[in-house]
CSV table of C-alpha atoms in Angstrom, one decimal:
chain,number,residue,atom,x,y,z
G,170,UNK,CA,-39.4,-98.5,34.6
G,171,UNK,CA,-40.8,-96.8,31.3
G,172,UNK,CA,-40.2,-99.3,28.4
G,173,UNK,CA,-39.9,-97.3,24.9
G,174,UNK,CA,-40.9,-99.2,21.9
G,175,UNK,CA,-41.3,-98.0,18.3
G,176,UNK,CA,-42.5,-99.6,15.3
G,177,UNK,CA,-41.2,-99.8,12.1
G,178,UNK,CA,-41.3,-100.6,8.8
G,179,UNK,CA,-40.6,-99.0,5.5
G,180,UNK,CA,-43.0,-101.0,3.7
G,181,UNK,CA,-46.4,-99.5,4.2
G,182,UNK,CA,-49.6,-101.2,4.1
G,183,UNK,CA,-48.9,-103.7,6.7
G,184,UNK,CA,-51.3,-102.8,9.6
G,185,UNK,CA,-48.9,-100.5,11.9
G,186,UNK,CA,-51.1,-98.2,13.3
G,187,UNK,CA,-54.1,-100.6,13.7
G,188,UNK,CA,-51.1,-102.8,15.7
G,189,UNK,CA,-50.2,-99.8,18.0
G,190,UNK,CA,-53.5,-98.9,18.8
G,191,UNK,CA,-55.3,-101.6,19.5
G,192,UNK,CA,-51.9,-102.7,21.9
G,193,UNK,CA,-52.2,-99.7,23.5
G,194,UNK,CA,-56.0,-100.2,24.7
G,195,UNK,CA,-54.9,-103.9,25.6
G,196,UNK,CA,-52.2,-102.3,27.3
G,197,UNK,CA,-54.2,-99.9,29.2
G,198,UNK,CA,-56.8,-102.6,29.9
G,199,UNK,CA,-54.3,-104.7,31.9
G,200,UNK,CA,-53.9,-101.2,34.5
G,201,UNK,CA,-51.1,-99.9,32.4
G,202,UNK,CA,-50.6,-95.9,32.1
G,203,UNK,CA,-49.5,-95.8,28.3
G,204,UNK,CA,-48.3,-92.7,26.1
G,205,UNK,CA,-48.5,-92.9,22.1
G,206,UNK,CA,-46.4,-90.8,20.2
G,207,UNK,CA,-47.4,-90.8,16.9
G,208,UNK,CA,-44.0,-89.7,14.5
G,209,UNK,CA,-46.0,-90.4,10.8
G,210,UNK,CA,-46.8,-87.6,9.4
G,211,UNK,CA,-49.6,-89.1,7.6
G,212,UNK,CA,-51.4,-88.5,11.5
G,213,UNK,CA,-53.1,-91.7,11.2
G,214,UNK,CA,-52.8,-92.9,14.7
G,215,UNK,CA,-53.9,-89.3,15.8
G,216,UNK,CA,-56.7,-89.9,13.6
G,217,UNK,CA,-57.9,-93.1,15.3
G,218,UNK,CA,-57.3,-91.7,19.2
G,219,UNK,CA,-59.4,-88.6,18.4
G,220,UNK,CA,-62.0,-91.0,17.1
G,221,UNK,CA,-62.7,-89.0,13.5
G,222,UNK,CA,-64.9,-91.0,11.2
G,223,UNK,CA,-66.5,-88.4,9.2
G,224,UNK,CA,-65.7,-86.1,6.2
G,225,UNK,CA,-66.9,-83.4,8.8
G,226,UNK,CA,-64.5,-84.8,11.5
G,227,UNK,CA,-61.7,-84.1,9.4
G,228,UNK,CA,-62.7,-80.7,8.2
G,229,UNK,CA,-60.4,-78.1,8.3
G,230,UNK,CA,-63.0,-75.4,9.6
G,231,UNK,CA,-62.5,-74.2,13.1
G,232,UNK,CA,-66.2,-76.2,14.3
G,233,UNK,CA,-64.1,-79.5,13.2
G,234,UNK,CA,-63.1,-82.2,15.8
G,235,UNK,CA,-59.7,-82.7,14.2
G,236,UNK,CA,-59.3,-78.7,14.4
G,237,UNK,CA,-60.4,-78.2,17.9
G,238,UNK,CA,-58.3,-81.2,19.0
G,239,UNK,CA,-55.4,-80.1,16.9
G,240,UNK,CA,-55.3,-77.0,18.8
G,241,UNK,CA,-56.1,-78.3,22.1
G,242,UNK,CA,-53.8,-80.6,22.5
G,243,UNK,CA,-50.1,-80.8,22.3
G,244,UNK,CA,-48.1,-82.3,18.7
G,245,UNK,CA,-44.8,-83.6,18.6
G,246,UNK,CA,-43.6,-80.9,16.3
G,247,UNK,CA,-44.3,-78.6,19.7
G,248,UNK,CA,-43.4,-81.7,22.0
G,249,UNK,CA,-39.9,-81.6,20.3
G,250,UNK,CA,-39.1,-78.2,19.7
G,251,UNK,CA,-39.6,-78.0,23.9
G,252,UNK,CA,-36.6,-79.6,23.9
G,253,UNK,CA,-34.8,-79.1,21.0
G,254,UNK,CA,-35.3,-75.1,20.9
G,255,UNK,CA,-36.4,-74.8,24.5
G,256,UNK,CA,-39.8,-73.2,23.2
G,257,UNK,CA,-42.5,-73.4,25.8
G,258,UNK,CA,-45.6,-75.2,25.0
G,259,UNK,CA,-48.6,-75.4,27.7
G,260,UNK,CA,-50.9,-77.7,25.5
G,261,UNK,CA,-52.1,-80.9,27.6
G,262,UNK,CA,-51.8,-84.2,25.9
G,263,UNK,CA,-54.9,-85.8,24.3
G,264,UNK,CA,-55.9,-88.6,27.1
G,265,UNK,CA,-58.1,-91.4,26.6
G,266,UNK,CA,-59.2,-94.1,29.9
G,267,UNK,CA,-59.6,-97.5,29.1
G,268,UNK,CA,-62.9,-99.5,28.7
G,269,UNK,CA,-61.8,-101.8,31.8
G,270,UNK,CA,-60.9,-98.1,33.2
G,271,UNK,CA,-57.9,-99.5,34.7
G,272,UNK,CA,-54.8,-97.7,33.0
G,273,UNK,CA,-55.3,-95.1,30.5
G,274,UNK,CA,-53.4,-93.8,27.3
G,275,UNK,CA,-52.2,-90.5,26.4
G,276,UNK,CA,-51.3,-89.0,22.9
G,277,UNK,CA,-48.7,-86.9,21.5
G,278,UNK,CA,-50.2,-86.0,18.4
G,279,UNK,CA,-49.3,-85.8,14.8
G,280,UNK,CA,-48.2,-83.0,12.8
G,281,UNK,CA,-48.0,-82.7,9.4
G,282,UNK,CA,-45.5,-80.0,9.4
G,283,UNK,CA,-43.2,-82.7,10.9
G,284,UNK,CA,-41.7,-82.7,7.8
G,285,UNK,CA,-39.9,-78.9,8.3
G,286,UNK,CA,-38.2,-80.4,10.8
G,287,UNK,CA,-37.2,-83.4,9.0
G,288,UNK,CA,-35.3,-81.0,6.5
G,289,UNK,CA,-34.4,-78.9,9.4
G,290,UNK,CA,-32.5,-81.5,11.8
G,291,UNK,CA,-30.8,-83.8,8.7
G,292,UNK,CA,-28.1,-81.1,8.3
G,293,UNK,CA,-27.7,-80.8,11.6
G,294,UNK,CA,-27.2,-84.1,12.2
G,295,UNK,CA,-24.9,-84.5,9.6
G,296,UNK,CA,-22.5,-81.5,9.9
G,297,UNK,CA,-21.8,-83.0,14.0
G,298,UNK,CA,-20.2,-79.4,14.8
G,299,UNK,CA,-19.6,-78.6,18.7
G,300,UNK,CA,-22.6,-76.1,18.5
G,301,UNK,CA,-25.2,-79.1,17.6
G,302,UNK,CA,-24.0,-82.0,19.3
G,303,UNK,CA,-26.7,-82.0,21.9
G,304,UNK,CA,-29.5,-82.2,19.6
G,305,UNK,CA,-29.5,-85.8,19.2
G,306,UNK,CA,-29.4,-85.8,23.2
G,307,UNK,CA,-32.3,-83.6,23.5
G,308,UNK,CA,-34.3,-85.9,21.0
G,309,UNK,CA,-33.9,-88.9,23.0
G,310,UNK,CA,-34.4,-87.0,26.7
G,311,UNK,CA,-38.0,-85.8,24.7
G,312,UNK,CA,-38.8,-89.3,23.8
G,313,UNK,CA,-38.2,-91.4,27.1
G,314,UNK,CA,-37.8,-88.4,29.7
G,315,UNK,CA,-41.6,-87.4,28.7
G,316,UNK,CA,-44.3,-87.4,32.1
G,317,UNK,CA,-48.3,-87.5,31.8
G,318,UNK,CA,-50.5,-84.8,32.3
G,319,UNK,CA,-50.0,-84.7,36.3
G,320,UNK,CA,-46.3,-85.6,36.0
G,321,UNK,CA,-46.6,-89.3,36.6
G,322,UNK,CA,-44.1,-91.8,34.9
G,323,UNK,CA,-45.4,-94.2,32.2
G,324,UNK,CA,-45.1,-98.0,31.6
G,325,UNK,CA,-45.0,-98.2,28.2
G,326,UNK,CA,-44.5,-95.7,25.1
G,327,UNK,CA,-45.4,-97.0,21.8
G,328,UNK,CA,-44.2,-95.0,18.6
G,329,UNK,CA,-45.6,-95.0,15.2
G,330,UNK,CA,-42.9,-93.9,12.5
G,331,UNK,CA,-43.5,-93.0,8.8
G,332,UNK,CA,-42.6,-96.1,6.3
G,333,UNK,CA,-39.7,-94.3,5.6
G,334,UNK,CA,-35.6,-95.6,5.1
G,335,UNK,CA,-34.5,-92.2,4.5
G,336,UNK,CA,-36.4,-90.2,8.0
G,337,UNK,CA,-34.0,-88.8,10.3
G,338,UNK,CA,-36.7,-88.6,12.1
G,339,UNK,CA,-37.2,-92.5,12.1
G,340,UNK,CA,-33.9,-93.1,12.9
G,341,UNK,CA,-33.6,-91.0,15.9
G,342,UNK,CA,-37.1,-92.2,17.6
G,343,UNK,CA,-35.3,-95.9,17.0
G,344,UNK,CA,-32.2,-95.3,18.5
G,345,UNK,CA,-33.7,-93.3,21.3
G,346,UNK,CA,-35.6,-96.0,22.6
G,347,UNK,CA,-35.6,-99.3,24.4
G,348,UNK,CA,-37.2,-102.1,21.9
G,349,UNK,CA,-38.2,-101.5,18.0
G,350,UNK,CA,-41.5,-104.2,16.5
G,351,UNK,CA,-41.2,-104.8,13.0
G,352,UNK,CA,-45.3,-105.4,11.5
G,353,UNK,CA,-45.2,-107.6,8.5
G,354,UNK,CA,-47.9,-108.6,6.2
G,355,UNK,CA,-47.7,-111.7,4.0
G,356,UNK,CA,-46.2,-110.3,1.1
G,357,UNK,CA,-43.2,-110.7,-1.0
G,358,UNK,CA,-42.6,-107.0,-0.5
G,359,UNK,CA,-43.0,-107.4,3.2
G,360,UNK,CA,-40.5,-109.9,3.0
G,361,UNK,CA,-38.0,-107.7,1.2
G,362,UNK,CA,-38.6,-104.9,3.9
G,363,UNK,CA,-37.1,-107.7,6.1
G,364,UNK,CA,-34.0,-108.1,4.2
G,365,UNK,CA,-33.3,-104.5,3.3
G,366,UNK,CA,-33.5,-103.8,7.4
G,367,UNK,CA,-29.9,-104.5,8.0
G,368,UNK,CA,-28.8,-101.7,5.3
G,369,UNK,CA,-31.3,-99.1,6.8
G,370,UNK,CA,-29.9,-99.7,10.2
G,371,UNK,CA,-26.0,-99.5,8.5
G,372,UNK,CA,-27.3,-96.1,7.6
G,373,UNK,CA,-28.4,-95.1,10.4
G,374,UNK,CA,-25.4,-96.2,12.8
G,375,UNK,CA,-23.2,-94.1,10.2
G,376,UNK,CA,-25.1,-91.1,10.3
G,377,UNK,CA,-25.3,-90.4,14.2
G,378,UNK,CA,-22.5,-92.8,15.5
G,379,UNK,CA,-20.8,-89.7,16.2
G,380,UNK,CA,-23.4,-88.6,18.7
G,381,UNK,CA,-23.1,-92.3,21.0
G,382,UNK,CA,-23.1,-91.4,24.3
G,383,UNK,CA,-19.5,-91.8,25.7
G,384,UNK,CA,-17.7,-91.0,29.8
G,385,UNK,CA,-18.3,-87.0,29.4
G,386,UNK,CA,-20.5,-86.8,26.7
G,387,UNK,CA,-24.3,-87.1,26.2
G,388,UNK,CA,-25.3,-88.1,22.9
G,389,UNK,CA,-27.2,-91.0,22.0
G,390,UNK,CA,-27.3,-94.3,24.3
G,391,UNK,CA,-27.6,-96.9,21.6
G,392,UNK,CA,-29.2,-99.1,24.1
G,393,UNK,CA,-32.2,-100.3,21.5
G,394,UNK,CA,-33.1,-104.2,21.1
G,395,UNK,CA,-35.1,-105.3,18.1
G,396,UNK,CA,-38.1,-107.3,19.9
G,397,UNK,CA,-39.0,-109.1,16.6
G,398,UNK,CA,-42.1,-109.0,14.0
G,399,UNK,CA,-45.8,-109.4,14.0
G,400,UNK,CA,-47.6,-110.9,11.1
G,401,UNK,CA,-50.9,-108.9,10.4
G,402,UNK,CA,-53.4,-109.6,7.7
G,403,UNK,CA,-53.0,-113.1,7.3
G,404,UNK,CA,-56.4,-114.5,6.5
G,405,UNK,CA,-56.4,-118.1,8.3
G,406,UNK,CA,-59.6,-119.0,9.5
G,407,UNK,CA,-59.0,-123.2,9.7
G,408,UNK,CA,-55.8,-122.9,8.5
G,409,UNK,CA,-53.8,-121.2,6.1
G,410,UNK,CA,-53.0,-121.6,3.0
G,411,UNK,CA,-49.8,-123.3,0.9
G,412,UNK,CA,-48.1,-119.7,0.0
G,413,UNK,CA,-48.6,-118.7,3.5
G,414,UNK,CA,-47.2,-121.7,4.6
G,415,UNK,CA,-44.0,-121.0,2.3
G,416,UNK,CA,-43.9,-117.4,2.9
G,417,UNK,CA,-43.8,-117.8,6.4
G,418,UNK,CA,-41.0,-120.1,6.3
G,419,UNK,CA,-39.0,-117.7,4.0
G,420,UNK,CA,-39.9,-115.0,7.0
G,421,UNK,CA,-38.4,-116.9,9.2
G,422,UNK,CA,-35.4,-117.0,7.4
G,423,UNK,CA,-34.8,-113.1,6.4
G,424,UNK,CA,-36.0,-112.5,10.1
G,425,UNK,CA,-33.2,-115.1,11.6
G,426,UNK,CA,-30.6,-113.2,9.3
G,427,UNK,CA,-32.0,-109.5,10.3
G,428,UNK,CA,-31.6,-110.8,14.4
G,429,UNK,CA,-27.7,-112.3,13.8
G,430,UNK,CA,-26.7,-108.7,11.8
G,431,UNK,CA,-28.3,-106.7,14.8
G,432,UNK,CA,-26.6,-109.2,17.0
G,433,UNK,CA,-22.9,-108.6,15.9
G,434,UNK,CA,-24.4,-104.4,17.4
G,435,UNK,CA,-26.1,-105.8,20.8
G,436,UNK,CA,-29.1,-104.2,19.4
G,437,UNK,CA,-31.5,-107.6,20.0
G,438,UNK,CA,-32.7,-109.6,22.1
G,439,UNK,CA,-31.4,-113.1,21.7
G,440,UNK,CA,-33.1,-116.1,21.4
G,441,UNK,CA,-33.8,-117.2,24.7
G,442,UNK,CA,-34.6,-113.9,25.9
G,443,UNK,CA,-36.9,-113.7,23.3
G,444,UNK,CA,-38.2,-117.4,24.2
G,445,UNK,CA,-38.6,-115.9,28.4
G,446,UNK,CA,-40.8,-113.2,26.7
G,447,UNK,CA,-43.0,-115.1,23.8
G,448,UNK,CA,-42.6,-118.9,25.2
G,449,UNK,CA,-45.6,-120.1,23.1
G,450,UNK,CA,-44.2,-118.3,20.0
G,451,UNK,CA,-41.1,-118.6,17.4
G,452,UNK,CA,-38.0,-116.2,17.3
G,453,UNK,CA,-38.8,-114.3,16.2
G,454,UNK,CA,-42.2,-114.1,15.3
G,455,UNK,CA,-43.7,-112.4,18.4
G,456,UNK,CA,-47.8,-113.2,17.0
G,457,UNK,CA,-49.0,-114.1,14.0
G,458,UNK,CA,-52.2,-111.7,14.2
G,459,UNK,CA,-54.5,-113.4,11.2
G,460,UNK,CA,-58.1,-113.5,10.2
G,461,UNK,CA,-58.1,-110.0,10.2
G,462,UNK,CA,-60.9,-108.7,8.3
G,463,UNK,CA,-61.3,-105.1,6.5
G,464,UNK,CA,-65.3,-105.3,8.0
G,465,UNK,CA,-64.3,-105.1,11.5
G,466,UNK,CA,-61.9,-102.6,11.1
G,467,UNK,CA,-64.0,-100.3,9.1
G,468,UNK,CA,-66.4,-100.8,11.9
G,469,UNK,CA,-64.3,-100.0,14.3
G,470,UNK,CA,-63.3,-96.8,12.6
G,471,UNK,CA,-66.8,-95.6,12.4
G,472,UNK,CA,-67.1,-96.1,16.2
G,473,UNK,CA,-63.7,-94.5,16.8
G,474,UNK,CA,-62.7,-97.3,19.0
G,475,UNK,CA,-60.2,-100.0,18.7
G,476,UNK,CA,-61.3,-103.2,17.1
G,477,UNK,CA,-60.8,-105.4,20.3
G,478,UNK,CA,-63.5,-103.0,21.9
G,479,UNK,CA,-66.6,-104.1,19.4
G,480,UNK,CA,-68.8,-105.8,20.7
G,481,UNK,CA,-71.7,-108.1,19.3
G,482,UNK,CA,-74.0,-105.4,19.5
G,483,UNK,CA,-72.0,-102.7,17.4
G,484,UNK,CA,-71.5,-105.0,14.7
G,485,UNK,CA,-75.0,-105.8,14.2
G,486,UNK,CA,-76.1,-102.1,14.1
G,487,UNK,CA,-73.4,-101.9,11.0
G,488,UNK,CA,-73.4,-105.0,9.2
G,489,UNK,CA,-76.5,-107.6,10.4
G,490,UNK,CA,-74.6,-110.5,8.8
G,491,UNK,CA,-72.0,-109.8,11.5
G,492,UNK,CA,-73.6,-112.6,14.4
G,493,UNK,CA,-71.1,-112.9,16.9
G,494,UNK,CA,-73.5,-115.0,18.8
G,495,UNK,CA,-73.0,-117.7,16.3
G,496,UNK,CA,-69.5,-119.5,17.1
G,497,UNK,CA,-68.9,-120.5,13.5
G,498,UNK,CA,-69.4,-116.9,12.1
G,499,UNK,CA,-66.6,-115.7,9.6
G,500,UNK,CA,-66.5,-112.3,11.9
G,501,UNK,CA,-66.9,-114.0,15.6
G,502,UNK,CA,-64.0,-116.4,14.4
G,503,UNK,CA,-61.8,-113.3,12.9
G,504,UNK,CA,-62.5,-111.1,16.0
G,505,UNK,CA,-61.9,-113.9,18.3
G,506,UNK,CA,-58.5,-114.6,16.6
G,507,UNK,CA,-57.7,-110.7,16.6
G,508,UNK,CA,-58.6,-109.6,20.2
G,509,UNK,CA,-56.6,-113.0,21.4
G,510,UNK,CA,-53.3,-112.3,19.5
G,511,UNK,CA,-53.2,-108.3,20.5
G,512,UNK,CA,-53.8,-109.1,24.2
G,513,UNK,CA,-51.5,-111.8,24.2
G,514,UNK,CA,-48.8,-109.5,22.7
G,515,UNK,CA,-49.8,-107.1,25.5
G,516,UNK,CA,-49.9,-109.4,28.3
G,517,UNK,CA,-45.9,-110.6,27.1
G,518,UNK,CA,-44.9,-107.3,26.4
G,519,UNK,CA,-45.7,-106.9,30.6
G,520,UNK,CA,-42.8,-109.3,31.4
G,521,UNK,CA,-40.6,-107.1,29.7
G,522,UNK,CA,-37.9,-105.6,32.2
């Protein structure tokens, strides 16, 4: 069975899209068949699928990578206007096999005219007149209904959202799926996304409530679980620091308050369910994913791979200070720390039911 999981926060900056995509090829790697939908606007996901590293990669002529793939390959502006307006759309998803070449991962690309729609489906949404009242329906049958190139059925789809409270957008692509991932980075702002979750999700339950699904009506199914958080961009190394320590512990706090709010909705999992999924971790803290460092990720980018696919011998040809052949190397330890924690998260998320 497909499981749907979308990612969220509306505090930006705190390694979502370098999460998603490097779980997705950890995913694949394990013989998974994997779809990313990628819902931000800012098309940074779609960026790092199509590999674009290059001023000239992202050009706007016609010769461009990012235009050819653009117009190649299916966005969800035309993925969801399928289903919402019933307009037909041919375009093939963007596919990409993994390095073990055991599963693979498709993509349903950004589109930066996402944003009409945004203003397009909020007053819909909120007028919830007879003529309309399948929309929300149609939204969630596009996001978990959706088949691969040759009609097969996926095991996981992974959804990166916009760091936005307000996105109708956001709130549909939550409610329409299975599980939602909260990243966090170790800041106090971070930690404030944390507490201001429960109002978002107040929000949103007010807003499109009148679309649950109910005996003779199909609306919304309401059947999402928050999962929990991963920390990204700690720096560690032999251990971290006092504030992280502290901050950490306040985490652990907002996040225990966020989990009994969302319980009172049976939108989470609870705590031993969590405990069957992440037994070596904390609820719920799903990974700490530290000693992540800006070097390997820029090299990375510039390979238009994920990070967990460098190898010793990329790294030299960018940086020759990088010498993951040495086991006390800054960049051996951080990458060894990183490619652990995102295929751990992958290998738990395959207990997932």
């Amino acid at each position: 069975m497909t499981k749907t999981i979308t990612f969220f926060n509306h505090k930006g900056g705190v390694g979502k899209t370098t999460l998603i995509h490097n779980l997705a090829f950890a995913l694949a790697d394990l013989g998974h068949k994997v779809l990313l939908i990628d819902s931000d606007p800012q098309m940074n996901l779609t960026a790092l699928m199509y590999g674009l590293s290059t001023n000239i990669d992202y050009s706007t002529e016609d010769t461009s990578k990012w235009s050819q793939n653009t117009k190649k390959y299916i966005s969800l502006y035309e993925h969801l206007n399928v289903y919402l307006k019933d307009e037909a759309c041919s375009k093939p998803k963007f596919n990409v096999q993994s390095r073990e070449k055991k599963g693979y991962i498709d993509l349903i690309s950004g589109a930066i005219n996402l944003s009409v729609m945004e203003g397009d489906l909020y007053p819909i949404i909120k007028s919830s007149n007879p003529y309309t009242q399948s929309i929300p329906h149609r939204f969630e049958t596009a996001v978990k209904d959706v088949k691969d190139n040759n009609n097969n059925t996926y095991d996981y789809i992974l959804i990166d959202t916009s760091p936005s409270a307000s996105s109708i957008v956001n709130s549909l692509m939550i409610m329409s799926s299975d599980y939602f991932i909260s990243p966090v980075s170790p800041s106090f702002f971070s930690l404030q996304a944390i507490d201001n979750l429960s109002e978002i999700f107040r929000t949103w339950i007010s807003l499109l409530s009148p679309y649950k699904t109910t005996i003779g009506f199909e609306g919304l199914s309401f059947n999402v679980k928050f999962l929990g958080i991963v920390v990204q961009l700690a720096k560690r190394f032999k251990g971290y620091t006092e504030a992280t320590e502290q901050w950490i512990k306040d985490l652990n706090t907002s996040v225990k308050n966020f989990q009994k709010y969302m319980s009172t909705l049976a939108m989470t999992v609870t705590e031993d369910e969590f405990n069957g999924i992440f037994a070596e971790n904390i609820p719920f803290i799903i990974e700490k994913c530290c000693d992540f460092t800006q070097q390997l990720r820029t090299i990375a980018e510039k390979e238009g791979i994920p990070v967990i696919y460098l190898t010793p011998e990329i790294c030299r040809k960018h940086n020759s200070k990088i010498d993951m052949s040495k086991s006390d190397n800054q960049y051996k330890l951080a990458f060894d720390s990183i490619n652990t924690s995102y295929r751990r998260i992958a290998s738990n998320l395959s207990s997932l039911k």
